[in-house]
Amino acid sequence: MMFGRVGNAFQASHPCSLMNDICLQITQFVTYQQQRDRNNLLYSINLINSSPPPTCYSLKPIAMPTDSSQPASWLQFRDQAALSKAAARTPPGNLYQYQPLPSDGHFRILELLPGEATENAGGGVRCRLHTERFADAEDKYAAISYVWGDPNDRVPIICDGRIIEVTINLADALTHIRDRTESRFVWADAICINQEDDTEKGHQVKRMGKVYENAEEVLVWLGSDSEGIAEDCFNLIRDTNEYLDHQLEIYGRPWDMPTITKASPISFDKSRWNKVRTLTKMPWFTRLWVVQEAALAKQCVLLWGNNHLSLAELCELSNFVNYRADFSNLVGQIGTGQVGNNFNTQGSYQSAKSWMRTKPFINAELGNSNTMLFLDVLRSGRGMNSTFGVDRVFAFLGNPLARKHGEEELVVEPDYSKSIQEVYFEVACSLLAHPREAPFLLAYVDHHHNECVEGTTLGSDGAFPSWVPRWDKDWWQYSMGLPHYWYRAGGPERNFKAAVQTDKSLLLPAIIFDHLVWTSNAIHENNIILNPDRWDEDTRTADKPFIDLLFFQVQHAFNKHCHDRYSGVVSANPTSFEDAFGLTLVGHYPAEVQFNLVEHQRNFKAYLQAVRQLVAKHSTSTRKRMRGTARKWLTSFRSGRSDAFIYEGELCYTDNRRFAITESGRFGLVDRLAELNDVCCICPGMTVPLILRPREDGRYGLVGDGYIQGVMAGEVMEQLEKGKVKLENIVLV
């Protein structure tokens, strides 16, 4: 086949010679907004079952609605339910029949026939499929990234004279993307992969990364601009970045830039920023596959109606919102968190030719991805949308981290005949054999229910071993065991060893050094941040801040359970009870290699002062949601860098965890599912302690990871060398 622009390519597949065998009645209502004169036309395309069979389509103009409140779009299906039902009755002989691909080195490319020619032949979307070798196709097609939409709402398109039923959103994208007068070559998964062939799907998913990496560009179809806000939204993003990037160029680092105020040459019109919020809330940003599809692109372009914006611009904006609290407070909640999360993962793909290198801030941030694990990549997809549970692994196999140790072989072969239990177990086993991933695997377990701690001993078909991470469940808490944290509870060497048993249990060496005697209720981060608007009702109506109430609970529990003993809870630096409490809540600043106790005390004191002032000012407003004085005070307080906000920023580690006290008097942050008498253990080579639940049969269920004061720097391993604790083999079910 010959790539490039192909004029008059449609003539070879005129329906008069191709559709004689179609015996079907479909009424398809389509609204088409012409590109040049923008006049709205509506056609009814009738394939009439008659004798003799029809030789071509008949076009019948339909009167346009007079209601000007209904915006025109590139493709608007007026009777989707009826059309889907009619398409479902398509005789099998009229459906497109896929031919097997010659080898794993081949894939299909869609030739999207020009809009002008298809109008003349009856309208709708018409195309051809071509089989090509990956090696021959680089930069000769565009890959489409989109949300499938409702799989039950489908419409027919004509491919090589036969019908392929696609979702309405894809048909909309194809109609928008096609050229007016020339053929265009694109790749769309729903058409270019035989969705009925699991074997082919597995082979093509394995090469999916190559499809997006080889594309000239990736076109992201967000949908029609029904409210007419896309142009202003995109212009706002570009203009804001232009100013902030210039400031970044002058001052070098984002935190060294001057305070951003309303006097800055940026629009702070909330109605305009609400348009950005509308953009970031579109379903494309939470679709699992888009992380990889965008990450591997040379150029990634967002298409919203007739408007376009590089994804780099949106990610640049997201970074400024994330790093600059003053800017974030001025623009409000615009929902860029998911954009930023996606970008953090996308940086780990490290593509040489990437849109991520086109903007200064995000280009500088790419270096932060060097410490990422494949576990981090998998975890990033936990809160995203996916049809199949196995895709929560398969969607990331194009990542260079998705390889077995010292091999080019993938951590798991994509096979859609396997259950999620099989796939997740295989991945866990592969990562246990990888020295980069193994020391952290167990710290990424984040159970969604107490029964998960029982593991496969539940006897249920849906049960997982307690030590195997579930990637199909949203995450509850931040892992304490990230590779760039300073922790080394299991010693300085990351040589963790464990053996998988035939019953899928895990045998590993461990030191059981303590157990829990008290835990608080699960802590919710919203109740300890400096924003009363996000506190729950109990916190909002209390006389004291949540942190003060928690401190009193801890003090009372400690006096009850540990009154006759007290170990210095900060290694080599016994501190006050209040210091130990404050350090535990922030996990002893895990990302700070050089800890400064004086700085901590200053930050903690500033935080306590700020939150107590908020409660006092909030109480003067008759205990209702914060108004007037308190909100103005908070806004002015946030305008600059504050010690209180430094401490507040570290409190994320408490979210959905419990404050705990151990039998020996140590403080800790433990999993929200932790219970009294759960034991604390350290495995040589791991960076953080684990919380385990003892069983009557002598084995254990894994509850989760944790932070325990006084053991995070390897103190228990030193006790092992002195013979004060013992190393034993334990089994996790």
XYZ file of C-alpha atoms in Angstrom:
733
model
C 0.000 0.000 0.000
C 1.080 3.586 -0.514
C 0.831 5.974 2.436
C 0.156 9.694 2.383
C -2.628 11.786 0.984
C -4.609 9.872 -1.646
C -6.980 11.951 -3.774
C -10.083 10.319 -5.229
C -9.285 7.123 -3.349
C -12.943 6.588 -2.668
C -13.853 5.930 -6.297
C -12.495 2.387 -6.171
C -15.049 1.355 -3.540
C -18.227 3.031 -4.804
C -21.256 1.493 -3.071
C -23.082 0.867 -6.341
C -20.743 -2.062 -6.998
C -20.157 -3.149 -3.418
C -23.552 -3.204 -1.714
C -25.672 -5.341 -4.033
C -25.692 -8.175 -1.506
C -26.957 -6.118 1.438
C -30.548 -6.986 2.340
C -31.174 -4.659 5.245
C -33.305 -1.667 6.174
C -31.586 0.937 8.290
C -32.620 4.514 8.777
C -29.671 6.540 9.925
C -30.156 10.125 10.972
C -26.972 12.191 10.807
C -26.352 15.867 11.310
C -23.286 17.092 9.455
C -21.738 20.513 9.802
C -19.834 21.223 6.603
C -16.305 22.438 7.069
C -16.291 25.269 4.544
C -19.686 26.922 4.541
C -20.813 25.500 7.968
C -24.358 24.958 6.629
C -26.165 22.232 8.525
C -27.528 19.351 6.446
C -29.302 16.254 7.688
C -29.522 13.133 5.570
C -31.461 9.940 5.904
C -29.427 7.116 4.424
C -31.734 4.320 3.370
C -30.585 0.872 2.407
C -33.798 -0.537 0.987
C -34.491 -4.230 0.800
C -36.110 -4.613 -2.600
C -36.074 -6.809 -5.641
C -33.788 -6.323 -7.425
C -31.401 -5.231 -4.629
C -30.485 -1.552 -4.508
C -27.406 -0.392 -6.364
C -26.787 2.769 -4.377
C -27.988 4.888 -1.471
C -30.826 7.379 -1.781
C -30.450 10.743 -0.045
C -33.439 12.489 1.476
C -33.021 15.919 3.047
C -34.567 16.274 6.506
C -35.763 19.609 7.851
C -33.393 21.021 10.467
C -34.814 21.880 13.903
C -35.465 25.562 14.399
C -34.431 25.508 18.058
C -31.192 27.476 18.055
C -30.391 26.222 21.560
C -29.308 22.898 20.079
C -25.674 23.391 18.962
C -24.447 21.786 15.767
C -21.676 19.204 16.005
C -19.640 17.243 13.557
C -21.713 14.151 14.106
C -24.909 13.982 16.084
C -26.987 10.847 15.982
C -30.609 11.800 16.446
C -32.041 8.344 16.901
C -29.260 6.326 18.497
C -31.408 3.654 20.109
C -33.327 2.862 16.905
C -30.147 2.834 14.871
C -28.350 0.531 17.298
C -31.303 -1.854 17.223
C -31.331 -1.842 13.435
C -27.592 -2.419 13.280
C -27.961 -5.393 15.604
C -30.132 -7.064 12.946
C -27.367 -6.849 10.340
C -27.053 -10.264 8.658
C -23.662 -11.873 9.466
C -22.800 -12.024 5.775
C -22.832 -8.246 5.558
C -20.468 -7.681 8.506
C -16.783 -7.078 7.894
C -14.809 -10.317 8.075
C -11.327 -9.901 9.570
C -8.491 -11.870 8.017
C -5.754 -13.162 10.344
C -2.650 -11.004 10.533
C 0.417 -12.584 8.863
C 2.557 -12.305 12.028
C 2.972 -10.479 15.337
C 5.025 -7.939 13.399
C 1.996 -6.784 11.428
C -0.935 -4.550 12.263
C -3.834 -2.889 10.490
C -4.102 0.753 9.483
C -7.358 2.465 8.653
C -7.607 4.507 5.476
C -10.259 7.083 6.291
C -11.877 8.091 3.018
C -12.427 11.824 2.391
C -15.598 13.475 3.608
C -16.463 15.057 0.267
C -16.374 11.731 -1.593
C -18.432 9.920 1.041
C -21.083 12.630 0.928
C -21.406 12.122 -2.807
C -21.799 8.372 -2.268
C -24.357 8.512 0.519
C -22.696 9.991 3.593
C -21.576 8.294 6.767
C -18.066 7.070 7.549
C -16.300 4.969 4.903
C -12.883 3.465 5.115
C -10.522 0.666 4.089
C -8.289 -1.526 6.241
C -4.694 -2.219 5.203
C -2.259 -4.685 6.741
C 1.237 -3.300 7.284
C 4.463 -4.176 9.049
C 5.348 -2.110 12.110
C 8.808 -1.547 10.681
C 7.447 0.083 7.523
C 4.776 2.334 8.988
C 6.530 4.797 11.299
C 5.262 8.389 11.013
C 2.786 7.425 8.284
C -0.412 7.474 10.319
C -2.059 9.193 13.268
C -3.243 7.167 16.276
C -6.597 8.081 17.811
C -7.069 8.113 21.586
C -10.665 8.313 22.739
C -13.253 7.014 25.181
C -15.288 4.144 23.773
C -18.544 5.271 25.360
C -21.576 3.022 25.804
C -20.693 -0.266 24.054
C -24.389 -0.898 23.427
C -24.883 2.318 21.456
C -23.320 1.438 18.127
C -23.644 2.682 14.569
C -22.514 1.108 11.307
C -19.638 2.406 9.232
C -18.695 1.010 5.817
C -15.277 -0.662 5.641
C -14.245 -2.261 2.326
C -17.919 -2.443 1.411
C -18.923 -4.243 4.591
C -20.338 -3.068 7.892
C -18.361 -2.584 11.102
C -20.349 -1.453 14.107
C -18.533 1.119 16.240
C -19.512 3.208 19.231
C -21.047 6.583 18.551
C -18.073 8.398 20.077
C -15.637 6.716 17.680
C -17.869 7.447 14.693
C -17.978 11.059 15.855
C -14.174 11.164 16.095
C -13.671 9.644 12.638
C -16.081 12.083 11.038
C -14.295 15.001 12.674
C -10.750 13.810 11.953
C -11.179 12.841 8.299
C -9.965 15.207 5.607
C -12.405 16.958 3.313
C -10.827 15.989 0.007
C -8.095 13.413 0.629
C -7.717 10.071 2.370
C -6.149 10.066 5.805
C -4.433 7.122 7.489
C -5.240 6.556 11.143
C -5.240 3.826 13.774
C -8.200 3.170 16.082
C -8.177 0.114 18.326
C -11.857 -0.813 17.981
C -11.474 -1.177 14.196
C -7.820 -2.085 13.665
C -7.911 -4.965 16.178
C -10.375 -7.821 15.779
C -12.238 -7.413 19.063
C -13.799 -10.873 18.745
C -10.429 -12.656 18.670
C -8.842 -12.837 22.143
C -5.639 -14.310 20.727
C -5.168 -11.429 18.321
C -6.097 -8.947 21.036
C -3.374 -10.368 23.264
C -0.753 -10.188 20.507
C -1.728 -6.657 19.496
C -1.900 -5.407 23.091
C 1.668 -6.612 23.475
C 2.631 -4.294 20.603
C 0.258 -1.475 21.526
C 3.072 0.699 22.768
C 4.774 0.463 19.394
C 1.566 1.591 17.657
C 1.477 4.878 19.571
C 5.234 5.351 19.580
C 5.447 4.994 15.783
C 2.509 7.289 15.038
C 3.224 10.709 13.581
C 0.914 12.144 16.230
C -1.717 11.024 18.703
C -5.086 12.723 18.308
C -7.155 12.836 21.496
C -10.858 13.100 20.745
C -12.550 14.711 23.762
C -15.922 15.215 22.117
C -17.987 17.977 20.574
C -17.842 21.493 21.988
C -21.574 21.639 22.687
C -21.291 24.685 24.999
C -18.966 26.632 22.724
C -16.323 27.079 25.456
C -13.316 25.173 24.075
C -11.676 28.096 22.248
C -11.674 30.382 25.280
C -10.592 27.532 27.561
C -7.595 26.670 25.384
C -6.638 30.336 24.955
C -6.722 30.835 28.741
C -4.374 27.903 29.265
C -1.931 29.102 26.583
C -1.898 32.714 27.830
C -1.414 31.681 31.462
C 1.469 29.364 30.590
C 3.127 32.041 28.482
C 3.366 34.349 31.490
C 4.320 31.697 34.054
C 6.901 30.088 31.765
C 8.494 33.509 31.306
C 8.669 33.900 35.089
C 10.189 30.445 35.349
C 12.829 31.380 32.794
C 13.787 34.455 34.840
C 13.848 32.887 38.327
C 14.894 29.324 37.512
C 12.677 27.358 39.905
C 8.905 27.561 40.427
C 9.171 28.119 44.187
C 11.593 31.016 43.625
C 9.125 32.929 41.463
C 7.536 36.018 43.067
C 4.156 35.697 44.748
C 1.372 35.433 42.193
C -1.362 37.961 42.928
C -4.418 39.317 41.181
C -2.183 42.098 39.877
C -0.376 39.521 37.718
C -1.209 39.642 33.982
C -3.333 36.491 34.263
C -7.090 36.316 34.028
C -8.595 35.185 37.336
C -12.159 35.302 36.070
C -13.728 32.281 37.806
C -16.191 31.779 34.937
C -13.249 31.258 32.577
C -11.461 28.875 34.944
C -14.673 26.882 35.282
C -14.199 26.070 31.593
C -10.853 24.492 32.451
C -12.610 22.486 35.142
C -15.113 21.294 32.521
C -12.158 20.192 30.392
C -10.363 18.257 33.142
C -13.561 16.486 34.193
C -13.990 14.920 30.764
C -13.961 11.101 30.905
C -10.867 10.786 28.690
C -8.600 11.839 31.570
C -9.727 8.920 33.759
C -9.615 6.238 31.043
C -6.892 3.745 31.929
C -5.397 3.243 28.462
C -4.823 6.944 27.814
C -1.825 7.070 30.162
C 0.252 4.894 27.838
C -1.319 6.188 24.633
C -0.307 9.762 25.439
C 3.010 8.879 27.092
C 4.470 7.311 23.943
C 3.295 10.006 21.543
C 5.700 12.263 19.689
C 2.974 14.890 19.581
C -0.261 14.629 21.561
C -3.086 16.943 20.536
C -6.371 17.443 22.401
C -9.319 17.873 20.022
C -12.412 19.468 21.523
C -14.914 20.241 18.813
C -13.057 22.329 16.212
C -10.354 23.450 18.645
C -7.020 21.900 19.475
C -4.413 22.180 22.234
C -1.196 20.307 22.914
C -1.469 18.094 25.984
C 1.849 19.643 27.032
C 0.077 22.957 27.695
C -2.437 21.359 30.067
C 0.264 19.405 31.935
C 2.362 22.573 32.266
C -0.598 24.348 33.842
C -1.215 21.377 36.147
C 2.347 21.593 37.444
C 2.024 25.277 38.280
C -1.245 24.587 40.120
C 0.437 21.789 42.057
C 3.615 23.663 43.004
C 2.247 27.139 43.616
C -0.376 27.397 46.373
C -0.814 31.126 45.685
C -1.728 30.453 42.055
C -3.925 27.488 42.990
C -5.885 29.579 45.492
C -6.523 32.295 42.915
C -7.843 29.998 40.180
C -9.763 27.702 42.528
C -10.423 23.988 42.257
C -9.993 23.314 38.533
C -9.505 19.549 38.743
C -5.980 19.223 37.370
C -5.038 16.569 39.936
C -5.750 13.661 37.591
C -3.842 15.402 34.801
C -0.836 15.703 37.101
C -1.103 12.086 38.270
C -1.203 10.894 34.670
C 1.815 13.023 33.780
C 3.855 11.623 36.677
C 3.327 8.128 35.301
C 3.801 9.177 31.681
C 7.252 10.498 32.520
C 8.420 6.955 33.321
C 8.032 5.953 29.650
C 11.051 8.143 28.807
C 10.358 8.409 25.095
C 13.204 10.163 23.261
C 10.851 12.121 20.988
C 8.089 13.397 23.214
C 5.648 16.268 23.619
C 6.720 16.284 27.277
C 9.961 17.988 26.253
C 8.247 20.939 24.588
C 7.421 22.952 27.749
C 10.056 24.003 30.309
C 8.391 22.998 33.590
C 7.246 19.518 32.602
C 10.548 18.896 30.797
C 12.412 19.632 34.037
C 10.071 17.302 35.936
C 10.886 14.292 33.761
C 13.970 13.595 35.854
C 11.758 12.827 38.868
C 10.498 9.698 37.108
C 13.884 7.979 37.241
C 13.136 6.393 40.636
C 9.739 5.005 39.653
C 8.951 1.318 39.927
C 6.622 -0.669 37.752
C 4.638 -0.970 40.980
C 4.160 2.825 40.879
C 2.931 2.607 37.300
C 0.414 -0.100 38.210
C -0.728 1.818 41.282
C -1.412 4.927 39.206
C -4.174 3.078 37.367
C -6.100 1.989 40.452
C -8.512 4.908 40.373
C -8.991 4.979 36.601
C -11.707 3.463 34.429
C -11.293 0.203 32.577
C -13.708 -2.360 31.169
C -11.557 -5.392 31.970
C -9.698 -5.985 35.233
C -6.738 -7.538 33.405
C -6.240 -4.294 31.475
C -5.030 -2.704 34.696
C -1.825 -4.603 33.936
C -2.022 -4.983 30.156
C -2.535 -1.239 29.600
C 0.983 -0.549 30.945
C 2.973 -3.251 29.176
C 4.406 -0.666 26.776
C 6.307 0.840 29.713
C 10.048 0.013 29.704
C 9.745 -0.987 33.380
C 7.349 -3.830 32.455
C 10.179 -6.301 31.832
C 11.483 -9.224 33.826
C 14.875 -8.781 35.433
C 17.666 -8.952 32.857
C 15.289 -9.948 30.076
C 13.233 -8.427 27.298
C 10.339 -10.676 28.279
C 7.287 -8.923 29.699
C 6.364 -9.385 33.361
C 3.222 -11.121 32.077
C 2.026 -12.093 28.623
C -1.266 -10.378 27.692
C -3.848 -13.145 27.524
C -7.530 -12.234 27.716
C -8.528 -15.807 28.504
C -6.921 -15.465 31.958
C -8.757 -14.255 35.065
C -7.603 -11.234 37.052
C -6.568 -13.615 39.841
C -4.192 -15.394 37.465
C -2.810 -12.206 35.945
C -2.254 -10.355 39.236
C -0.644 -13.422 40.817
C 1.700 -13.862 37.822
C 2.692 -10.206 37.957
C 3.382 -10.427 41.701
C 5.574 -13.487 41.174
C 7.496 -11.765 38.369
C 8.099 -8.681 40.487
C 9.232 -10.771 43.464
C 11.971 -12.104 41.185
C 13.065 -8.584 40.214
C 15.586 -7.009 42.627
C 14.350 -3.513 41.788
C 10.710 -4.289 42.602
C 10.812 -7.095 45.211
C 11.724 -5.000 48.314
C 8.612 -2.862 47.769
C 5.957 -5.303 46.537
C 4.340 -6.035 49.914
C 4.183 -2.313 50.751
C 1.884 -1.773 47.752
C -0.807 -4.069 49.139
C -3.806 -1.846 49.921
C -6.759 -3.975 51.006
C -10.285 -2.697 50.495
C -11.910 -5.023 53.049
C -10.943 -6.957 56.181
C -11.714 -10.277 54.506
C -8.810 -9.636 52.120
C -6.430 -10.173 55.043
C -7.606 -13.816 55.145
C -6.282 -14.332 51.620
C -7.083 -17.494 49.653
C -8.048 -19.303 52.850
C -11.511 -17.807 52.369
C -12.054 -20.567 49.827
C -13.757 -18.187 47.399
C -13.150 -18.237 43.649
C -12.575 -14.499 43.839
C -10.059 -14.666 46.705
C -6.498 -13.418 46.320
C -3.486 -14.182 48.514
C -3.205 -11.417 51.093
C 0.289 -10.548 49.813
C -0.772 -9.984 46.158
C -1.672 -6.338 45.350
C -5.116 -5.757 43.850
C -4.842 -3.370 40.919
C -8.596 -3.398 40.220
C -9.443 -1.626 43.491
C -8.991 2.067 44.149
C -6.215 2.952 46.575
C -7.000 4.002 50.128
C -3.744 5.338 51.483
C -0.281 6.452 50.488
C 2.318 3.707 50.565
C 5.050 4.310 53.118
C 7.478 2.190 51.091
C 8.349 4.404 48.131
C 11.873 3.893 46.789
C 13.047 7.499 47.224
C 12.149 7.626 50.937
C 15.001 7.502 53.437
C 13.598 4.486 55.320
C 15.797 1.401 55.745
C 13.974 -0.567 58.438
C 15.218 -3.864 56.975
C 18.818 -2.694 56.704
C 20.780 -0.718 54.098
C 20.839 -3.527 51.527
C 17.682 -4.112 49.459
C 18.158 -7.847 49.115
C 14.664 -8.987 50.041
C 14.032 -12.703 49.478
C 10.756 -14.613 49.517
C 9.558 -17.907 48.057
C 6.123 -18.566 46.586
C 4.676 -21.919 47.721
C 2.524 -24.316 45.711
C -0.606 -23.195 47.585
C 0.203 -19.561 46.612
C 1.291 -18.670 50.139
C 4.544 -16.770 50.605
C 7.478 -17.980 52.731
C 9.795 -15.219 53.920
C 12.258 -14.428 56.725
C 11.003 -11.889 59.257
C 11.608 -10.383 62.680
C 8.440 -10.007 64.758
C 9.401 -7.277 67.207
C 6.178 -5.786 68.622
C 2.374 -5.796 68.554
C -0.402 -3.193 68.660
C -2.136 -2.386 71.949
C -4.149 0.648 70.793
C -5.274 2.303 67.573
C -7.283 5.414 66.846
C -10.131 5.477 64.373
C -9.093 5.899 60.757
C -7.881 9.452 60.163
C -9.203 11.415 57.194
C -6.840 13.994 55.756
C -9.665 16.467 55.129
C -10.134 16.870 58.893
C -6.552 17.969 59.556
C -5.894 20.312 56.641
C -6.154 24.075 57.076
C -9.478 24.429 55.306
C -12.654 24.149 57.435
C -14.761 23.918 54.271
C -13.487 20.354 53.904
C -13.884 19.251 57.524
C -16.689 16.813 58.291
C -19.579 17.840 60.529
C -18.108 16.408 63.745
C -14.822 18.232 63.234
C -16.529 21.432 62.195
C -18.710 21.554 65.327
C -16.031 20.535 67.839
C -14.543 22.974 70.348
C -10.999 21.951 69.458
C -9.128 21.063 66.265
C -9.049 17.406 65.256
C -5.328 17.172 65.946
C -5.779 18.345 69.555
C -8.561 15.823 70.145
C -6.373 13.071 68.681
C -3.461 14.115 70.901
C -5.628 13.784 74.011
C -6.728 10.288 72.895
C -3.120 9.209 72.332
C -2.040 10.635 75.664
C -4.822 8.818 77.504
C -4.152 5.506 75.702
C -0.413 5.739 76.371
C -0.960 6.319 80.081
C -3.308 3.326 80.160
C -1.160 0.833 78.250
C 2.412 2.040 78.682
C 2.490 4.064 81.904
C 5.286 1.921 83.371
C 7.653 2.216 80.438
C 8.601 4.642 77.725
C 11.173 4.102 75.032
C 12.628 7.049 73.165
C 10.504 6.958 70.053
C 12.993 8.819 67.918
C 16.134 6.795 67.370
C 19.248 8.242 69.030
C 17.298 11.431 69.828
C 14.716 10.845 72.536
C 12.226 13.640 72.216
C 9.244 14.986 74.060
C 5.886 13.248 73.901
C 4.541 16.062 71.719
C 7.496 15.823 69.316
C 6.993 12.087 68.955
C 3.310 12.634 68.231
C 3.961 15.350 65.632
C 6.727 13.380 63.906
C 4.585 10.255 63.654
C 1.738 12.096 61.930
C 4.060 13.122 59.090
C 5.864 9.778 58.941
C 9.023 11.554 60.147
C 9.278 13.427 56.813
C 10.026 10.410 54.601
C 11.348 12.401 51.635
C 13.712 14.505 53.785
C 17.137 12.872 53.942
C 18.506 15.544 56.295
C 16.080 15.802 59.214
C 16.128 18.934 61.343
C 14.234 18.649 64.628
C 14.239 22.411 65.224
C 12.621 23.041 61.823
C 10.016 20.395 62.580
C 9.185 21.970 65.926
C 8.792 25.371 64.266
C 6.560 23.975 61.512
C 4.452 21.945 63.934
C 3.995 24.910 66.273
C 2.953 27.128 63.327
C 0.456 24.520 62.172
C -1.089 24.186 65.651
C -1.380 27.957 65.938
C -3.028 28.221 62.519
C -5.551 25.438 63.006
C -6.513 26.713 66.463
C -7.083 30.203 65.059
C -9.273 28.692 62.346
C -11.400 26.892 64.934
C -11.710 30.071 67.003
C -12.712 32.211 64.000
C -14.983 29.489 62.710
C -16.746 29.256 66.083
C -17.650 32.946 65.902
C -19.656 32.141 62.766
C -22.203 30.145 64.806
C -20.508 26.881 63.841
C -21.656 27.058 60.264
C -19.400 26.700 57.238
C -16.562 29.162 57.321
C -17.587 32.611 56.203
C -16.255 36.165 56.027
C -13.534 36.701 58.608
C -12.179 33.158 58.744
C -12.076 32.720 54.959
C -10.377 36.083 54.434
C -7.849 35.212 57.110
C -7.115 31.866 55.486
C -6.739 33.431 52.018
C -4.247 36.006 53.256
C -2.456 33.368 55.306
C -1.984 31.179 52.234
C -0.628 33.993 50.071
C 2.990 33.197 50.897
C 5.196 30.317 52.002
C 4.301 29.447 55.604
C 5.764 27.000 58.111
C 2.212 25.872 58.899
C 1.634 24.793 55.315
C 4.943 22.963 55.162
C 3.719 20.746 57.979
C 0.213 20.508 56.516
C 1.647 19.307 53.213
C 3.228 16.282 54.930
C 0.004 15.192 56.649
C -1.120 13.313 53.530
C 0.468 10.168 55.008
C -2.203 10.048 57.697
C -5.083 9.721 55.229
C -7.043 6.509 55.901
C -4.455 5.322 58.414
C -4.735 4.826 62.165
C -2.480 6.278 64.826
C -1.178 3.309 66.823
C 0.663 2.531 70.037
C 2.658 -0.691 70.375
C 3.207 -2.836 73.462
C 6.733 -1.436 73.866
C 5.509 2.175 73.751
C 6.271 3.058 70.139
C 4.030 5.330 68.107
C 3.037 4.445 64.564
C 0.881 5.076 61.515
C -0.680 1.804 60.434
C -3.180 0.496 57.910
C -6.833 1.478 58.429
C -7.691 -2.257 58.770
C -5.208 -2.808 61.618
C -6.586 -4.241 64.860
C -5.429 -4.806 68.418
C -2.885 -7.636 68.736
C -1.789 -7.396 65.101
C 1.979 -7.872 65.096
C 4.738 -5.628 63.735
C 7.470 -7.283 61.707
C 10.500 -6.319 59.656
C 11.820 -8.343 56.729
C 15.513 -7.976 55.860
C 15.846 -5.987 52.657
C 12.506 -4.171 52.977
C 12.421 -0.473 53.769
C 9.314 -0.384 56.023
C 7.696 -2.578 58.692
C 4.659 -4.730 57.934
C 1.563 -5.225 60.068
C 0.471 -8.882 60.157
C -2.565 -10.670 61.591
C -1.722 -13.916 63.435
C -3.808 -17.002 62.599
C -4.571 -20.081 64.630
C -2.611 -22.259 62.202
C 0.573 -20.275 62.884
C 0.509 -18.423 59.573
C -0.256 -14.751 58.986
C -2.386 -12.508 56.849
C -0.802 -9.323 55.530
C -2.659 -6.211 56.752
C -0.392 -3.599 55.191
C 2.724 -1.502 55.622
C 3.299 1.092 58.310
C 5.513 3.675 59.938
C 6.761 2.801 63.453
C 8.823 5.366 65.340
C 12.273 4.174 66.343
C 12.667 1.315 63.850
C 12.752 3.044 60.452
C 16.536 3.511 60.310
C 17.468 -0.150 60.857
C 17.432 -0.248 64.668
C 15.753 -3.675 64.780
C 18.361 -5.078 62.393
C 21.040 -3.838 64.788
C 19.261 -5.685 67.612
C 19.315 -8.814 65.439
C 23.088 -8.588 65.137
C 23.311 -8.324 68.930
C 21.053 -11.353 69.414
C 18.263 -9.364 71.085
C 15.645 -10.390 68.503
C 15.367 -13.472 66.311
C 14.890 -14.027 62.585
C 12.330 -16.684 61.697
C 10.584 -17.987 58.604
C 6.927 -17.034 58.463
C 4.166 -17.769 55.948
C 1.726 -15.224 54.511
C -1.525 -16.724 53.249
